mmCIF file of C-alpha atoms and ligand atoms in Angstrom:
data_model
loop_
_atom_site.group_PDB
_atom_site.id
_atom_site.type_symbol
_atom_site.label_atom_id
_atom_site.label_comp_id
_atom_site.label_asym_id
_atom_site.label_seq_id
_atom_site.Cartn_x
_atom_site.Cartn_y
_atom_site.Cartn_z
ATOM 1 C CA MET A 1 85.397 90.048 86.708
ATOM 2 C CA THR A 2 88.700 88.762 84.262
ATOM 3 C CA GLU A 3 90.420 86.137 85.200
ATOM 4 C CA ASN A 4 93.516 86.926 87.455
ATOM 5 C CA PRO A 5 96.199 86.188 85.159
ATOM 6 C CA SER A 6 98.654 83.846 87.249
ATOM 7 C CA HIS A 7 101.907 86.851 86.997
ATOM 8 C CA LEU A 8 99.756 88.779 88.661
ATOM 9 C CA THR A 9 99.026 86.944 92.187
ATOM 10 C CA GLY A 10 102.252 87.998 93.144
ATOM 11 C CA ARG A 11 106.227 86.653 94.090
ATOM 12 C CA ARG A 12 104.803 84.669 97.140
ATOM 13 C CA ALA A 13 102.130 84.559 99.093
ATOM 14 C CA PRO A 14 100.118 85.163 101.408
ATOM 15 C CA GLY A 15 98.471 88.758 100.034
ATOM 16 C CA VAL A 16 95.285 89.463 99.995
ATOM 17 C CA ALA A 17 92.390 86.900 98.729
ATOM 18 C CA LEU A 18 88.759 87.697 98.501
ATOM 19 C CA ARG A 19 86.926 85.022 97.972
ATOM 20 C CA ASP A 20 82.775 85.914 96.329
ATOM 21 C CA VAL A 21 82.374 88.541 98.264
ATOM 22 C CA SER A 22 80.261 91.016 98.479
ATOM 23 C CA MET A 23 78.762 94.303 100.747
ATOM 24 C CA ARG A 24 75.125 95.245 102.311
ATOM 25 C CA PHE A 25 74.506 98.133 103.761
ATOM 26 C CA GLY A 26 70.455 97.373 104.959
ATOM 27 C CA ASP A 27 69.520 97.576 101.685
ATOM 28 C CA LYS A 28 71.536 98.888 99.747
ATOM 29 C CA THR A 29 74.446 96.453 97.557
ATOM 30 C CA VAL A 30 77.666 97.888 97.367
ATOM 31 C CA LEU A 31 80.084 95.113 95.847
ATOM 32 C CA THR A 32 78.419 91.920 94.727
ATOM 33 C CA HIS A 33 80.245 88.384 94.970
ATOM 34 C CA VAL A 34 83.713 90.002 93.934
ATOM 35 C CA ASP A 35 86.665 87.972 93.832
ATOM 36 C CA LEU A 36 90.516 89.528 94.219
ATOM 37 C CA ASP A 37 93.622 87.977 94.345
ATOM 38 C CA VAL A 38 96.151 89.839 95.449
ATOM 39 C CA GLY A 39 100.299 88.590 95.781
ATOM 40 C CA ALA A 40 102.613 90.438 98.177
ATOM 41 C CA GLY A 41 104.432 92.929 96.478
ATOM 42 C CA GLN A 42 101.891 94.173 94.342
ATOM 43 C CA PHE A 43 100.520 97.531 93.781
ATOM 44 C CA VAL A 44 97.093 97.476 92.977
ATOM 45 C CA ALA A 45 95.278 100.877 91.768
ATOM 46 C CA LEU A 46 92.224 100.504 92.729
ATOM 47 C CA VAL A 47 89.322 102.756 90.300
ATOM 48 C CA GLY A 48 85.949 103.375 89.524
ATOM 49 C CA PRO A 49 83.458 106.395 90.102
ATOM 50 C CA SER A 50 82.064 107.716 93.493
ATOM 51 C CA GLY A 51 79.885 105.231 95.561
ATOM 52 C CA ALA A 52 81.327 102.297 93.592
ATOM 53 C CA GLY A 53 82.846 100.898 97.035
ATOM 54 C CA LYS A 54 86.457 101.965 96.940
ATOM 55 C CA SER A 55 86.967 102.610 100.362
ATOM 56 C CA THR A 56 84.421 100.287 101.152
ATOM 57 C CA LEU A 57 86.747 97.224 99.951
ATOM 58 C CA LEU A 58 89.503 99.302 101.619
ATOM 59 C CA ARG A 59 87.788 98.952 105.373
ATOM 60 C CA LEU A 60 86.822 95.582 104.652
ATOM 61 C CA ILE A 61 90.572 94.422 103.705
ATOM 62 C CA ASN A 62 91.318 96.508 107.441
ATOM 63 C CA GLY A 63 88.819 95.007 109.290
ATOM 64 C CA SER A 64 86.941 98.342 109.844
ATOM 65 C CA HIS A 65 83.323 96.896 108.367
ATOM 66 C CA ARG A 66 82.729 92.888 107.696
ATOM 67 C CA PRO A 67 81.068 90.917 104.117
ATOM 68 C CA THR A 68 77.310 90.637 104.489
ATOM 69 C CA GLY A 69 78.321 87.542 102.463
ATOM 70 C CA GLY A 70 82.493 85.048 101.471
ATOM 71 C CA THR A 71 85.434 85.008 103.545
ATOM 72 C CA LEU A 72 88.106 87.242 102.866
ATOM 73 C CA SER A 73 92.204 86.298 103.931
ATOM 74 C CA VAL A 74 94.667 89.254 104.522
ATOM 75 C CA LEU A 75 98.747 87.994 105.340
ATOM 76 C CA GLY A 76 96.756 85.054 106.133
ATOM 77 C CA VAL A 77 94.105 86.121 108.344
ATOM 78 C CA ASP A 78 90.560 86.378 108.067
ATOM 79 C CA PRO A 79 89.957 90.118 109.562
ATOM 80 C CA ALA A 80 86.291 89.385 109.823
ATOM 81 C CA THR A 81 86.534 86.049 111.828
ATOM 82 C CA CYS A 82 89.915 86.547 113.851
ATOM 83 C CA GLY A 83 89.230 87.767 117.313
ATOM 84 C CA ARG A 84 89.762 91.104 118.417
ATOM 85 C CA ARG A 85 93.580 90.056 119.677
ATOM 86 C CA SER A 86 94.011 89.061 115.880
ATOM 87 C CA LEU A 87 92.628 92.225 114.177
ATOM 88 C CA GLN A 88 94.515 94.104 116.850
ATOM 89 C CA ARG A 89 98.013 92.584 115.583
ATOM 90 C CA LEU A 90 97.138 91.699 111.831
ATOM 91 C CA ARG A 91 96.258 95.937 111.933
ATOM 92 C CA THR A 92 99.995 96.340 113.255
ATOM 93 C CA ARG A 93 100.995 94.666 109.733
ATOM 94 C CA VAL A 94 98.693 96.924 107.725
ATOM 95 C CA GLY A 95 98.663 101.019 107.593
ATOM 96 C CA PHE A 96 96.644 102.831 106.074
ATOM 97 C CA VAL A 97 97.137 106.600 104.212
ATOM 98 C CA PHE A 98 94.299 108.553 104.227
ATOM 99 C CA GLN A 99 92.688 111.118 101.884
ATOM 100 C CA GLN A 100 93.330 113.781 105.416
ATOM 101 C CA PHE A 101 96.778 112.233 106.140
ATOM 102 C CA GLY A 102 95.382 111.509 109.964
ATOM 103 C CA LEU A 103 98.406 112.999 111.450
ATOM 104 C CA VAL A 104 98.841 114.763 114.723
ATOM 105 C CA GLY A 105 99.357 118.432 113.480
ATOM 106 C CA ARG A 106 100.263 119.891 116.572
ATOM 107 C CA LEU A 107 103.450 117.013 116.692
ATOM 108 C CA SER A 108 105.731 116.987 114.484
ATOM 109 C CA ALA A 109 106.839 114.736 111.816
ATOM 110 C CA MET A 110 109.716 113.362 114.149
ATOM 111 C CA GLU A 111 106.485 112.716 116.628
ATOM 112 C CA ASN A 112 104.103 111.089 113.986
ATOM 113 C CA VAL A 113 106.725 108.762 112.313
ATOM 114 C CA LEU A 114 107.753 107.160 116.101
ATOM 115 C CA MET A 115 103.799 106.804 116.433
ATOM 116 C CA GLY A 116 103.978 103.602 113.385
ATOM 117 C CA ALA A 117 106.322 101.953 116.304
ATOM 118 C CA LEU A 118 103.607 101.875 119.120
ATOM 119 C CA GLY A 119 101.977 99.156 117.848
ATOM 120 C CA SER A 120 105.297 97.195 118.764
ATOM 121 C CA LEU A 121 105.548 98.968 121.903
ATOM 122 C CA ARG A 122 104.009 97.943 125.178
ATOM 123 C CA MET A 123 103.522 101.493 127.055
ATOM 124 C CA PRO A 124 102.435 104.574 125.001
ATOM 125 C CA ARG A 125 105.266 107.010 124.786
ATOM 126 C CA TYR A 126 104.820 110.581 125.254
ATOM 127 C CA GLY A 127 107.843 113.194 123.352
ATOM 128 C CA ILE A 128 110.338 111.592 120.890
ATOM 129 C CA ALA A 129 113.125 111.437 123.878
ATOM 130 C CA GLY A 130 110.825 108.438 125.699
ATOM 131 C CA TYR A 131 111.233 106.499 122.167
ATOM 132 C CA PRO A 132 114.502 103.947 122.650
ATOM 133 C CA ARG A 133 117.124 104.873 120.910
ATOM 134 C CA GLY A 134 117.043 102.596 117.649
ATOM 135 C CA LEU A 135 113.622 103.878 116.684
ATOM 136 C CA ARG A 136 114.949 107.079 117.351
ATOM 137 C CA GLU A 137 117.162 106.331 114.001
ATOM 138 C CA ARG A 138 114.820 103.664 112.381
ATOM 139 C CA ALA A 139 112.248 107.363 112.252
ATOM 140 C CA VAL A 140 115.001 109.440 111.133
ATOM 141 C CA ALA A 141 116.366 106.923 108.414
ATOM 142 C CA ASN A 142 112.440 106.397 107.437
ATOM 143 C CA LEU A 143 112.041 110.460 106.873
ATOM 144 C CA GLU A 144 115.026 110.605 105.231
ATOM 145 C CA ARG A 145 114.059 107.656 102.703
ATOM 146 C CA VAL A 146 111.032 110.151 102.280
ATOM 147 C CA GLY A 147 112.549 113.118 101.882
ATOM 148 C CA LEU A 148 111.908 114.597 105.215
ATOM 149 C CA VAL A 149 114.807 114.148 106.802
ATOM 150 C CA ASP A 150 115.960 118.016 106.779
ATOM 151 C CA GLN A 151 111.560 118.748 108.360
ATOM 152 C CA ARG A 152 111.993 116.089 110.925
ATOM 153 C CA TYR A 153 111.442 118.332 113.831
ATOM 154 C CA GLN A 154 108.916 120.880 112.287
ATOM 155 C CA ARG A 155 104.937 121.188 113.385
ATOM 156 C CA CYS A 156 102.593 118.274 110.956
ATOM 157 C CA ASP A 157 100.457 120.734 111.124
ATOM 158 C CA THR A 158 102.929 123.239 109.379
ATOM 159 C CA LEU A 159 104.413 121.006 106.371
ATOM 160 C CA SER A 160 103.184 121.250 102.929
ATOM 161 C CA GLY A 161 100.263 118.383 101.489
ATOM 162 C CA GLY A 162 102.246 116.744 99.909
ATOM 163 C CA GLN A 163 104.949 116.597 103.158
ATOM 164 C CA GLN A 164 102.296 115.113 105.104
ATOM 165 C CA GLN A 165 101.667 112.225 102.909
ATOM 166 C CA ARG A 166 105.496 111.793 103.200
ATOM 167 C CA VAL A 167 104.815 111.418 106.501
ATOM 168 C CA ALA A 168 101.774 109.450 107.121
ATOM 169 C CA ILE A 169 104.303 107.107 104.384
ATOM 170 C CA ALA A 170 107.168 107.337 107.047
ATOM 171 C CA ARG A 171 105.279 106.501 110.098
ATOM 172 C CA THR A 172 103.797 103.115 108.085
ATOM 173 C CA LEU A 173 107.627 101.881 107.460
ATOM 174 C CA MET A 174 108.232 102.304 111.074
ATOM 175 C CA GLN A 175 105.161 100.315 111.124
ATOM 176 C CA GLU A 176 106.888 97.418 108.988
ATOM 177 C CA ALA A 177 103.850 97.639 107.553
ATOM 178 C CA GLU A 178 103.767 94.556 105.331
ATOM 179 C CA LEU A 179 100.603 95.685 102.964
ATOM 180 C CA VAL A 180 99.485 99.604 102.855
ATOM 181 C CA LEU A 181 95.849 100.212 101.862
ATOM 182 C CA ALA A 182 95.679 103.566 100.361
ATOM 183 C CA ASP A 183 91.870 105.009 100.331
ATOM 184 C CA GLU A 184 93.125 108.744 97.671
ATOM 185 C CA PRO A 185 95.825 109.173 98.824
ATOM 186 C CA VAL A 186 96.786 112.298 96.515
ATOM 187 C CA ALA A 187 93.259 113.539 95.702
ATOM 188 C CA SER A 188 93.754 117.021 98.129
ATOM 189 C CA LEU A 189 96.794 116.905 96.152
ATOM 190 C CA ASP A 190 98.338 118.998 93.001
ATOM 191 C CA PRO A 191 99.076 117.377 90.441
ATOM 192 C CA ASN A 192 102.434 117.440 90.400
ATOM 193 C CA ALA A 193 102.808 116.556 94.038
ATOM 194 C CA SER A 194 100.847 113.716 93.721
ATOM 195 C CA VAL A 195 102.987 112.107 90.417
ATOM 196 C CA SER A 196 105.948 112.235 93.498
ATOM 197 C CA VAL A 197 104.528 111.488 96.351
ATOM 198 C CA LEU A 198 102.399 108.521 94.534
ATOM 199 C CA GLN A 199 106.719 107.670 92.747
ATOM 200 C CA THR A 200 107.937 107.205 96.235
ATOM 201 C CA LEU A 201 105.120 105.156 97.867
ATOM 202 C CA LYS A 202 105.520 103.025 94.367
ATOM 203 C CA LYS A 203 109.772 103.034 95.269
ATOM 204 C CA LEU A 204 109.564 102.197 98.568
ATOM 205 C CA SER A 205 107.492 99.201 98.170
ATOM 206 C CA ALA A 206 109.447 97.834 94.882
ATOM 207 C CA GLU A 207 112.498 97.899 97.727
ATOM 208 C CA ASP A 208 110.906 96.836 100.822
ATOM 209 C CA GLY A 209 108.357 94.284 99.127
ATOM 210 C CA PHE A 210 105.288 95.628 100.311
ATOM 211 C CA THR A 211 102.118 95.458 98.823
ATOM 212 C CA VAL A 212 99.669 98.346 98.437
ATOM 213 C CA ILE A 213 96.410 98.745 97.380
ATOM 214 C CA CYS A 214 95.597 101.988 96.295
ATOM 215 C CA SER A 215 92.094 103.833 95.646
ATOM 216 C CA LEU A 216 92.466 106.711 92.828
ATOM 217 C CA HIS A 217 90.305 108.963 90.681
ATOM 218 C CA GLN A 218 93.892 109.727 88.720
ATOM 219 C CA VAL A 219 94.264 108.075 85.533
ATOM 220 C CA GLU A 220 96.535 108.960 84.928
ATOM 221 C CA LEU A 221 97.985 108.534 87.774
ATOM 222 C CA ALA A 222 97.070 104.778 88.067
ATOM 223 C CA LEU A 223 98.406 104.290 84.550
ATOM 224 C CA GLN A 224 101.609 105.426 85.743
ATOM 225 C CA VAL A 225 102.358 103.950 89.126
ATOM 226 C CA SER A 226 100.176 100.899 89.577
ATOM 227 C CA ASP A 227 101.267 97.456 88.279
ATOM 228 C CA ARG A 228 97.758 95.975 87.972
ATOM 229 C CA ILE A 229 94.643 98.424 87.896
ATOM 230 C CA VAL A 230 91.560 96.769 89.496
ATOM 231 C CA ALA A 231 88.324 98.197 88.406
ATOM 232 C CA VAL A 232 84.466 98.746 90.910
ATOM 233 C CA ARG A 233 81.183 99.250 89.432
ATOM 234 C CA ASP A 234 78.195 98.325 90.146
ATOM 235 C CA GLY A 235 79.603 96.275 93.141
ATOM 236 C CA SER A 236 81.317 94.680 90.202
ATOM 237 C CA PHE A 237 84.981 95.039 89.031
ATOM 238 C CA ILE A 238 84.946 95.830 85.889
ATOM 239 C CA LEU A 239 88.607 95.645 84.615
ATOM 240 C CA ASP A 240 91.194 92.787 86.639
ATOM 241 C CA ALA A 241 94.403 93.489 84.538
ATOM 242 C CA ALA A 242 98.179 93.757 84.163
ATOM 243 C CA THR A 243 98.171 98.126 83.979
ATOM 244 C CA VAL A 244 100.688 97.120 80.999
ATOM 245 C CA ASP A 245 98.292 95.891 78.739
ATOM 246 C CA THR A 246 95.861 97.943 79.996
ATOM 247 C CA THR A 247 94.815 101.630 77.845
ATOM 248 C CA GLU A 248 93.834 105.170 79.004
ATOM 249 C CA ALA A 249 91.565 104.273 76.852
ATOM 250 C CA GLN A 250 89.635 101.396 79.073
ATOM 251 C CA VAL A 251 90.268 102.682 82.498
ATOM 252 C CA ARG A 252 88.580 106.548 80.983
ATOM 253 C CA ALA A 253 85.245 104.649 80.585
ATOM 254 C CA VAL A 254 85.518 102.980 83.006
ATOM 255 C CA TYR A 255 84.120 106.872 84.588
ATOM 256 C CA GLU A 256 82.700 107.359 81.444
ATOM 257 C CA GLN A 257 79.833 104.057 81.213
ATOM 258 C CA ALA A 258 79.164 105.647 84.705
ATOM 259 C CA LYS A 259 78.102 109.188 84.345
ATOM 260 C CA ARG A 260 75.969 108.043 81.625
ATOM 261 C CA VAL A 261 73.856 106.097 83.993
HETATM 262 N N1 ATP B 301 78.366 103.063 106.717
HETATM 263 C C1 ATP B 301 78.201 102.788 106.293
HETATM 264 N N2 ATP B 301 76.416 103.363 106.367
HETATM 265 C C2 ATP B 301 75.552 102.564 104.817
HETATM 266 N N3 ATP B 301 75.733 102.856 103.882
HETATM 267 C C3 ATP B 301 77.580 102.705 103.671
HETATM 268 C C4 ATP B 301 78.561 103.710 104.348
HETATM 269 N N4 ATP B 301 79.861 103.434 104.110
HETATM 270 C C5 ATP B 301 79.828 102.987 102.602
HETATM 271 N N5 ATP B 301 78.247 103.669 101.942
HETATM 272 C C6 ATP B 301 77.438 103.577 101.039
HETATM 273 O O1 ATP B 301 78.177 102.194 100.179
HETATM 274 C C7 ATP B 301 78.322 103.139 99.042
HETATM 275 C C8 ATP B 301 80.437 102.794 98.757
HETATM 276 O O2 ATP B 301 80.664 103.903 98.772
HETATM 277 P P1 ATP B 301 82.242 104.029 99.400
HETATM 278 O O3 ATP B 301 83.004 105.400 100.296
HETATM 279 O O4 ATP B 301 82.804 102.950 99.241
HETATM 280 O O5 ATP B 301 82.379 104.903 97.865
HETATM 281 P P2 ATP B 301 84.388 105.148 97.221
HETATM 282 O O6 ATP B 301 84.149 104.462 95.409
HETATM 283 O O7 ATP B 301 85.248 105.924 98.294
HETATM 284 O O8 ATP B 301 83.766 106.763 96.738
HETATM 285 P P3 ATP B 301 84.639 107.839 96.683
HETATM 286 O O9 ATP B 301 84.811 108.054 95.121
HETATM 287 O O10 ATP B 301 83.325 109.050 96.434
HETATM 288 O O11 ATP B 301 84.853 107.938 97.495
HETATM 289 C C9 ATP B 301 78.562 104.127 98.915
HETATM 290 O O12 ATP B 301 76.814 104.362 98.260
HETATM 291 C C10 ATP B 301 77.964 104.767 100.320
HETATM 292 O O13 ATP B 301 77.328 105.830 99.916
HETATM 293 MG MG1 MG B 302 86.315 106.957 98.768
#
C-alpha cells in the first residue's frame, strides 16, 4: 500500500483506523495485513473487482465481522473487542446504506426516516404520531434535504430506486451518523440517478462533516464524488490516493489486471 498522505488523514480525529488487519474465512484469505486511516469528514471510494473484499471491509468496520488479525478503531472504539452495549452505541453513530436500500416497503418515506432515530429512543414507536414532535420536524427537514419532502407520505415500495436510496440517506441523517458506510449504494440505479444520489450524499457529508466510505464499481462516479480512492485487490490495497491525483486509467487498471488473472 502507498503511504497515506497526511493531508488525507482528515480534519479531526477520530475517524477510522485499521492496523495490520487480516480477514480469513476458513482457509480463504480475503484481506492481508491492511492499514487504513480515514479522517473525519472524508469521502472515500472503495473500488476493486468482485470478490476483492470491499463488503468484508465495510462489515469489519461496523463490527459485523471480527478480523482474524490486527486491530481497528472506529470513531474511537474497537468494534471487534468492545462489549455488546458499546457496539450497540457505536452502531447508532454509524449509518449503513445498502444496494437494496434496506427500507420497510409497506411504510411511508417519513416512517422509514423516523426509524433512524430509534436508537435515541427508549421505546419502540409505531406510526408517525408515536414519535415526538421534534423528531417529526427533523424527519421532514431531512426529507427536504434529500429532495423528497413532497413524497413523505408515499409508501417506499412505490418510490423509484433513486428515491428509495434518498430515503435511506435521510434515515442516516436522522441518526446523526458520524460515519456512513455505503455498500454499492447505486448498483441498482440508472446512471443519472446514480450520479444524483451520490452527489447528494457528498453534499450532505460536506455540510454536516460526516465521513463516508462507499464501495463503488463505477470508475467515473468514484472519480467524480470522492476525496480519496482506495482500491482493494487480492487482499491488499493496491491504490490509496487523493482523487485529484488519480487518473481514470489508474482506477480502470485495478479491474483490467483482475480480468487477466
Ligand atoms: N461470511 C463469509 N463466509 C465465507 N466467505 C465469505 C464470507 N463473506 C465473504 N466471503 C468471501 O470473501 C471474499 C470477498 O467477498 P466480499 O463480499 O467482501 O467481496 P466484494 O469486494 O464486496 O465483492 P462484490 O464487488 O462482488 O460485492 C469472497 O471470496 C467471498 O466469497
Ligand atoms: Mg460487495
